[in-house]
mmCIF file of C-alpha atoms and ligand atoms in Angstrom:
data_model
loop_
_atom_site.group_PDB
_atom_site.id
_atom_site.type_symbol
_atom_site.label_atom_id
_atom_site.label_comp_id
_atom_site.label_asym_id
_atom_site.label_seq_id
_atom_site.Cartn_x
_atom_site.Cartn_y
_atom_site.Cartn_z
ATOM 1 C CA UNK A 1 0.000 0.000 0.000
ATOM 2 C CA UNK A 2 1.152 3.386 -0.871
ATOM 3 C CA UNK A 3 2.320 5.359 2.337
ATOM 4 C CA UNK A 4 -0.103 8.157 1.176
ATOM 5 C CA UNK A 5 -3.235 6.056 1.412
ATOM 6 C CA UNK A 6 -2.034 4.055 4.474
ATOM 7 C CA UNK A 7 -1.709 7.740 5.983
ATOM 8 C CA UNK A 8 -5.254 8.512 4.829
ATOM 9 C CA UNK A 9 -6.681 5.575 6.038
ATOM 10 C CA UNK A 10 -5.008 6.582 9.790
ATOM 11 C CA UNK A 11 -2.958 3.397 9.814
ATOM 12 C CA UNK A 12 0.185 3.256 11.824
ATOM 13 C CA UNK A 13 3.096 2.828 9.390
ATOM 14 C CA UNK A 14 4.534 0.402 11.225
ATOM 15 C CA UNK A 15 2.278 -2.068 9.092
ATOM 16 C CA UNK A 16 4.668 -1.083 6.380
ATOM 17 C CA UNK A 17 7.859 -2.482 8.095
ATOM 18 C CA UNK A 18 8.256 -6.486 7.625
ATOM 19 C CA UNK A 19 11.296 -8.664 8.290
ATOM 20 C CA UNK A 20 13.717 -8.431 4.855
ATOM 21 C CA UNK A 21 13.412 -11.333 2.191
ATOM 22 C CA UNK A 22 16.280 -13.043 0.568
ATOM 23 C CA UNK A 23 14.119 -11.533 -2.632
ATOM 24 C CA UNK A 24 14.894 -7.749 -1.123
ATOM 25 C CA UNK A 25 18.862 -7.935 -0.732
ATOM 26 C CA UNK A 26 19.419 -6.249 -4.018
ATOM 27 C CA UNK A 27 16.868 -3.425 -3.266
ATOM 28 C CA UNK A 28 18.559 -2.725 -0.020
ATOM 29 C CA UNK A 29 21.962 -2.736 -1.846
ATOM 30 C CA UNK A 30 20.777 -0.006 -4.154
ATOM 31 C CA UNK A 31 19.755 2.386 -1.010
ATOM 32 C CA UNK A 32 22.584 1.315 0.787
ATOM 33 C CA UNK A 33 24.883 2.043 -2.163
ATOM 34 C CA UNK A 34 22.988 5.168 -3.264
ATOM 35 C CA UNK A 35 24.436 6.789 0.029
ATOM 36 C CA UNK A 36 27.610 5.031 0.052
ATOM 37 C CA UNK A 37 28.579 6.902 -2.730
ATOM 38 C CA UNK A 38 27.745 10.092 -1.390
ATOM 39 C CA UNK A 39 30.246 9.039 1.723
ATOM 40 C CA UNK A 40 26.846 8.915 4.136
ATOM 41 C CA UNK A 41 26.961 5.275 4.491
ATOM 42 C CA UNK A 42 29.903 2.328 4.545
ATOM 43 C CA UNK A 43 28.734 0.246 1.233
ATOM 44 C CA UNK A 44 28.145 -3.552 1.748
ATOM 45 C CA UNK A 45 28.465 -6.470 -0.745
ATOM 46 C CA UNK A 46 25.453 -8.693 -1.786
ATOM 47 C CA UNK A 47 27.263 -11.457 -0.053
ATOM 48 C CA UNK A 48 27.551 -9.379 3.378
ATOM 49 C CA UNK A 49 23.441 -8.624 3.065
ATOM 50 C CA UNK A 50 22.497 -12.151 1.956
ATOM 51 C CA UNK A 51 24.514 -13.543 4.847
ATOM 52 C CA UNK A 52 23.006 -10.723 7.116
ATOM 53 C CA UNK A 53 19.718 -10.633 6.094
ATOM 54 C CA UNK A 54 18.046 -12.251 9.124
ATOM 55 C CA UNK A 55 19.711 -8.674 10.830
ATOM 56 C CA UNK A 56 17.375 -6.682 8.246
ATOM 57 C CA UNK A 57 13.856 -4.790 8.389
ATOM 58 C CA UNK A 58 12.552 -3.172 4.880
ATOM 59 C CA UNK A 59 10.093 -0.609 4.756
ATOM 60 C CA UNK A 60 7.670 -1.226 2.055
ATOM 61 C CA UNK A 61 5.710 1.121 -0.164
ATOM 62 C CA UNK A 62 3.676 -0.615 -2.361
ATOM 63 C CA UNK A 63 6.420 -3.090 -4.352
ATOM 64 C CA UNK A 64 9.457 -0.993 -3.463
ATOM 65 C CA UNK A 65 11.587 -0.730 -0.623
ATOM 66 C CA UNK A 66 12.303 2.824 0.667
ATOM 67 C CA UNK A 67 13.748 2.610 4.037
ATOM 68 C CA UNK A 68 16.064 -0.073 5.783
ATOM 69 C CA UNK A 69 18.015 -1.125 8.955
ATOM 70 C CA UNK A 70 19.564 -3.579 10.339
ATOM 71 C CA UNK A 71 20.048 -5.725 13.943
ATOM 72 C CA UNK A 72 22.912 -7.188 14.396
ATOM 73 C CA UNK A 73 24.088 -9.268 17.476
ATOM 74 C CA UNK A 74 27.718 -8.718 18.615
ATOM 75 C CA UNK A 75 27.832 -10.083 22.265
ATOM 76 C CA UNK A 76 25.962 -11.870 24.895
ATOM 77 C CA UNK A 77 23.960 -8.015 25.857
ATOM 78 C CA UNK A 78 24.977 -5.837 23.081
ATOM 79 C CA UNK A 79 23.765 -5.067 19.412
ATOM 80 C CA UNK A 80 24.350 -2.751 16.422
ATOM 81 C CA UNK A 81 22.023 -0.757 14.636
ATOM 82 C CA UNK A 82 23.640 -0.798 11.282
ATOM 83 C CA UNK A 83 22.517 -0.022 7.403
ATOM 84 C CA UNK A 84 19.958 2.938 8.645
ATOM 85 C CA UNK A 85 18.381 4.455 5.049
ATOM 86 C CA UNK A 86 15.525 5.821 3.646
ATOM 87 C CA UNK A 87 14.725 7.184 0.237
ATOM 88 C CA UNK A 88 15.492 10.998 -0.085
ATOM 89 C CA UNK A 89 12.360 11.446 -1.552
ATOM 90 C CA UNK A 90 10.395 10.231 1.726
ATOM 91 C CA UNK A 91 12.477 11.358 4.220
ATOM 92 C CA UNK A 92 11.625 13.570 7.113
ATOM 93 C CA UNK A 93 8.222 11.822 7.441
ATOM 94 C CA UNK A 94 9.007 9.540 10.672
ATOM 95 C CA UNK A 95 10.698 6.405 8.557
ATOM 96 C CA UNK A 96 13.651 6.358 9.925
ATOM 97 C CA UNK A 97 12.557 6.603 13.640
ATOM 98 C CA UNK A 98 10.050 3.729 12.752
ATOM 99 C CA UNK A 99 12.417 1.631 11.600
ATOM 100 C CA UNK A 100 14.697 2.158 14.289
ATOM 101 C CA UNK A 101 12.360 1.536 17.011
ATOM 102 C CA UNK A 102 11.369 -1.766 15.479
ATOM 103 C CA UNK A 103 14.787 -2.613 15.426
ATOM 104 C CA UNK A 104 14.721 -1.642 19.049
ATOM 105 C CA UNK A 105 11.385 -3.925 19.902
ATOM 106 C CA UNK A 106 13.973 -6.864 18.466
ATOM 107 C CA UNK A 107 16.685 -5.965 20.579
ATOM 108 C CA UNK A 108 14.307 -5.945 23.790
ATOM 109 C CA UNK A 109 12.732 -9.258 22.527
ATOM 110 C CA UNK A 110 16.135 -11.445 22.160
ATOM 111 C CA UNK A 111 16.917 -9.655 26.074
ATOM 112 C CA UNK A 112 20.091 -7.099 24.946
ATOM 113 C CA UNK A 113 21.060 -4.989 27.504
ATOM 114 C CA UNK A 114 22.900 -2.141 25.099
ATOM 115 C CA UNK A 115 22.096 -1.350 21.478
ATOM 116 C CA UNK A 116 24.965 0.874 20.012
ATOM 117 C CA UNK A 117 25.035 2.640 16.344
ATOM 118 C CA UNK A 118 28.358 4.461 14.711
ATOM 119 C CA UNK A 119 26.678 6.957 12.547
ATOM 120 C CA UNK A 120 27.982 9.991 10.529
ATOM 121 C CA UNK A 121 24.054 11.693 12.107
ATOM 122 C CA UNK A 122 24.310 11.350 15.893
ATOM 123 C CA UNK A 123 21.718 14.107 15.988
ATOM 124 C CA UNK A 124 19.254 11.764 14.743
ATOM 125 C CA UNK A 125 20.161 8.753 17.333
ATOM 126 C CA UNK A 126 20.140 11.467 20.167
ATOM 127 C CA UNK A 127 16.594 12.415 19.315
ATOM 128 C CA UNK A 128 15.762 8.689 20.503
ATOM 129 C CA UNK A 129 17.536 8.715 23.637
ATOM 130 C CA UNK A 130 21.339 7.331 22.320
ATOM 131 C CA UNK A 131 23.999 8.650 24.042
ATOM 132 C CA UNK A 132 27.440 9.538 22.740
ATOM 133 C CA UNK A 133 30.215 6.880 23.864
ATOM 134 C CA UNK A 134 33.914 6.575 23.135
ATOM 135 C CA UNK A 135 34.632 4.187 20.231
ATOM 136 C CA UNK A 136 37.253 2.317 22.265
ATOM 137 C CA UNK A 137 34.432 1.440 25.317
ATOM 138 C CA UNK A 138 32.882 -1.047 22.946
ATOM 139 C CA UNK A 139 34.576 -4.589 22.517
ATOM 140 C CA UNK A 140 37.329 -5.538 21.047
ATOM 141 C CA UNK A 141 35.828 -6.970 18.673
ATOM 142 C CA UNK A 142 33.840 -3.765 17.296
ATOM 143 C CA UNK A 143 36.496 -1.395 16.824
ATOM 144 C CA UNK A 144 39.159 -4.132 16.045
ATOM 145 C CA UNK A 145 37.147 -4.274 12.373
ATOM 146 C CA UNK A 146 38.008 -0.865 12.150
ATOM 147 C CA UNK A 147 41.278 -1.668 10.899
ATOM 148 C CA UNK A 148 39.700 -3.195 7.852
ATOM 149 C CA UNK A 149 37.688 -0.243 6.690
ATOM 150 C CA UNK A 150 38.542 1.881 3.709
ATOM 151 C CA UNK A 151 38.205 5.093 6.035
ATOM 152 C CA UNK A 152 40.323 3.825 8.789
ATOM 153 C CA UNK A 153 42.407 5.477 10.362
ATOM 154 C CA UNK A 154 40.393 8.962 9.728
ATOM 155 C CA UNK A 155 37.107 7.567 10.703
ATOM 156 C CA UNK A 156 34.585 10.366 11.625
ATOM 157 C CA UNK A 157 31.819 8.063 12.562
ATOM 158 C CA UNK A 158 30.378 8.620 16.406
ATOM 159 C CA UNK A 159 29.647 6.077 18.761
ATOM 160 C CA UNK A 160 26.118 6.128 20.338
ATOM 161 C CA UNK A 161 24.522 3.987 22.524
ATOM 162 C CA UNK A 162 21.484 2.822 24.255
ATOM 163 C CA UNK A 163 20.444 0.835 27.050
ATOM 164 C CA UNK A 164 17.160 -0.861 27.176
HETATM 165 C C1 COA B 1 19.249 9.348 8.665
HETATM 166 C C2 COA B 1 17.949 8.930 7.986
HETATM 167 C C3 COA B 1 17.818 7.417 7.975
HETATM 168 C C4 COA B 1 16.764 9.538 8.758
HETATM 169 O O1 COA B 1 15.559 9.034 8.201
HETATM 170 P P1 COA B 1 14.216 9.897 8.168
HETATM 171 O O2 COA B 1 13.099 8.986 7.800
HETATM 172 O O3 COA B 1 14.416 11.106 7.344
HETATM 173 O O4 COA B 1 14.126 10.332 9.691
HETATM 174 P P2 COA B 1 12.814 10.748 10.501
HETATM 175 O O5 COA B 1 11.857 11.439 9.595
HETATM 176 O O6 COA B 1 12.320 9.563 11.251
HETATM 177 O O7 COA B 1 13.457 11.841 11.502
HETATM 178 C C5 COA B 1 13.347 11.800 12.883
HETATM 179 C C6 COA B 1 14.040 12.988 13.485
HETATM 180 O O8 COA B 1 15.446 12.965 13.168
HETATM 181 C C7 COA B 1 15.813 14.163 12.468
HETATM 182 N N1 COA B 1 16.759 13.824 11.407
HETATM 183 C C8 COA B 1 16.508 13.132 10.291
HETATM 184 N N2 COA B 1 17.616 13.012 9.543
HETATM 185 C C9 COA B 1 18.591 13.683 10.207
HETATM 186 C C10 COA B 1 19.947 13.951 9.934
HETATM 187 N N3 COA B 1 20.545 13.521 8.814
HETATM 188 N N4 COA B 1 20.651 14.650 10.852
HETATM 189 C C11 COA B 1 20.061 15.097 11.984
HETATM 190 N N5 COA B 1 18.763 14.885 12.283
HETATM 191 C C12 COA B 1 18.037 14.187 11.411
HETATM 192 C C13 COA B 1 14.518 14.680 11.874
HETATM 193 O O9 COA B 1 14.598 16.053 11.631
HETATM 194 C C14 COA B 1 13.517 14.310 12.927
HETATM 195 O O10 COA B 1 13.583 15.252 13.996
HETATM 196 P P3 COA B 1 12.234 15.793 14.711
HETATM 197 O O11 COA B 1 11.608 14.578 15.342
HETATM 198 O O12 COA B 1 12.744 16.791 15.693
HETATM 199 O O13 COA B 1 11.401 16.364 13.607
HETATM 200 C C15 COA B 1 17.881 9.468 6.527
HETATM 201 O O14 COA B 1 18.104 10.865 6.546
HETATM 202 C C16 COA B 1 18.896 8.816 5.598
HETATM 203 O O15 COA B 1 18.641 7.753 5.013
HETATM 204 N N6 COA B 1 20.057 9.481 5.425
HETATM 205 C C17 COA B 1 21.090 8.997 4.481
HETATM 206 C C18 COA B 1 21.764 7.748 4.985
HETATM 207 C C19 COA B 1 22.289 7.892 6.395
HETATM 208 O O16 COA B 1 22.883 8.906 6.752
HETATM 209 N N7 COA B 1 22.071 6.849 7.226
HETATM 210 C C20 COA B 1 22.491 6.793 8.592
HETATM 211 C C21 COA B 1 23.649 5.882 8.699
HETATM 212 S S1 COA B 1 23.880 5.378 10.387
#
């Protein structure tokens, strides 16, 4: 359904947020890719999303996919919200939040303790209660796969986090 009419008909957009199919991997490439080339976003293989793709939520209007994030487990209490994106065109209308939160409903579900996010817009995590943390507080294992990114060592990414 188009987000228009869901709007009209006063239901909650969340009904427009499912699980991700193995079918939607190379529409969330596209988005993801769209802003990795504008250096907003790290870009990520087909291979990394199909083996992922448990971690993602889509955000459907009518047959396309405008919005995205991912869940991903990294410990026994803590997970990253990763792959955050929504179309240009319907941004600013509450997607992004939406998504998040759902993300967030996961996270309480499986019992994490800490959800973190390293984002280039930690204005838009602190609207929904994240707090700013150093990089190095996280596990090893986090920042340690810094050393394998193409921005490293000038990453300007910020560490937020949130407990829940
Ligand atoms: C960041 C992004 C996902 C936000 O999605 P969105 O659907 O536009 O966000 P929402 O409409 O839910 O916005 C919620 C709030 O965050 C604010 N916000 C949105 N994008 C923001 C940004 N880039 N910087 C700061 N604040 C932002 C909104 O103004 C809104 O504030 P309000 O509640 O005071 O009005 C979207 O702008 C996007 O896809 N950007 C390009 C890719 C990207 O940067 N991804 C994040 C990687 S971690």
């Amino acid at each position: 359904m188009p987000l228009r009419q869901a709007r009209q008909k006063g239901w909650s957009i969340d009904r427009m947020i499912r699980k991700a199919r193995l079918t939607d991997a190379k529409q969330i490439q596209e988005l993801i890719n769209y802003f990795s080339k504008k250096d907003l976003m790290l870009e990520r293989s087909l291979n990394e999303i199909y083996e992922n793709i448990r971690d993602y939520f889509v955000f459907i209007n009518s047959e396309e996919i405008i919005g995205t994030v991912a869940l991903h487990i990294c410990w026994e209490d803590l997970g990253e919200i990763k792959a955050l994106a929504v179309k240009e065109r319907f941004q600013e209308k509450g997607i992004g939040v939406r998504l998040v939160k759902r993300a967030l409903t996961e996270a309480k579900a499986l019992k994490l303790k800490k959800v973190f996010a390293l984002t280039y817009v930690p204005e838009f995590f602190r609207k929904l209660g994240f707090r700013e943390i150093d990089k190095k507080s996280l596990p090893q294992k986090i920042w340690g796969e810094c050393v394998n990114c193409v921005k490293f060592p000038n990453c300007t990414e910020t560490a937020l986090i949130l407990k829940i």
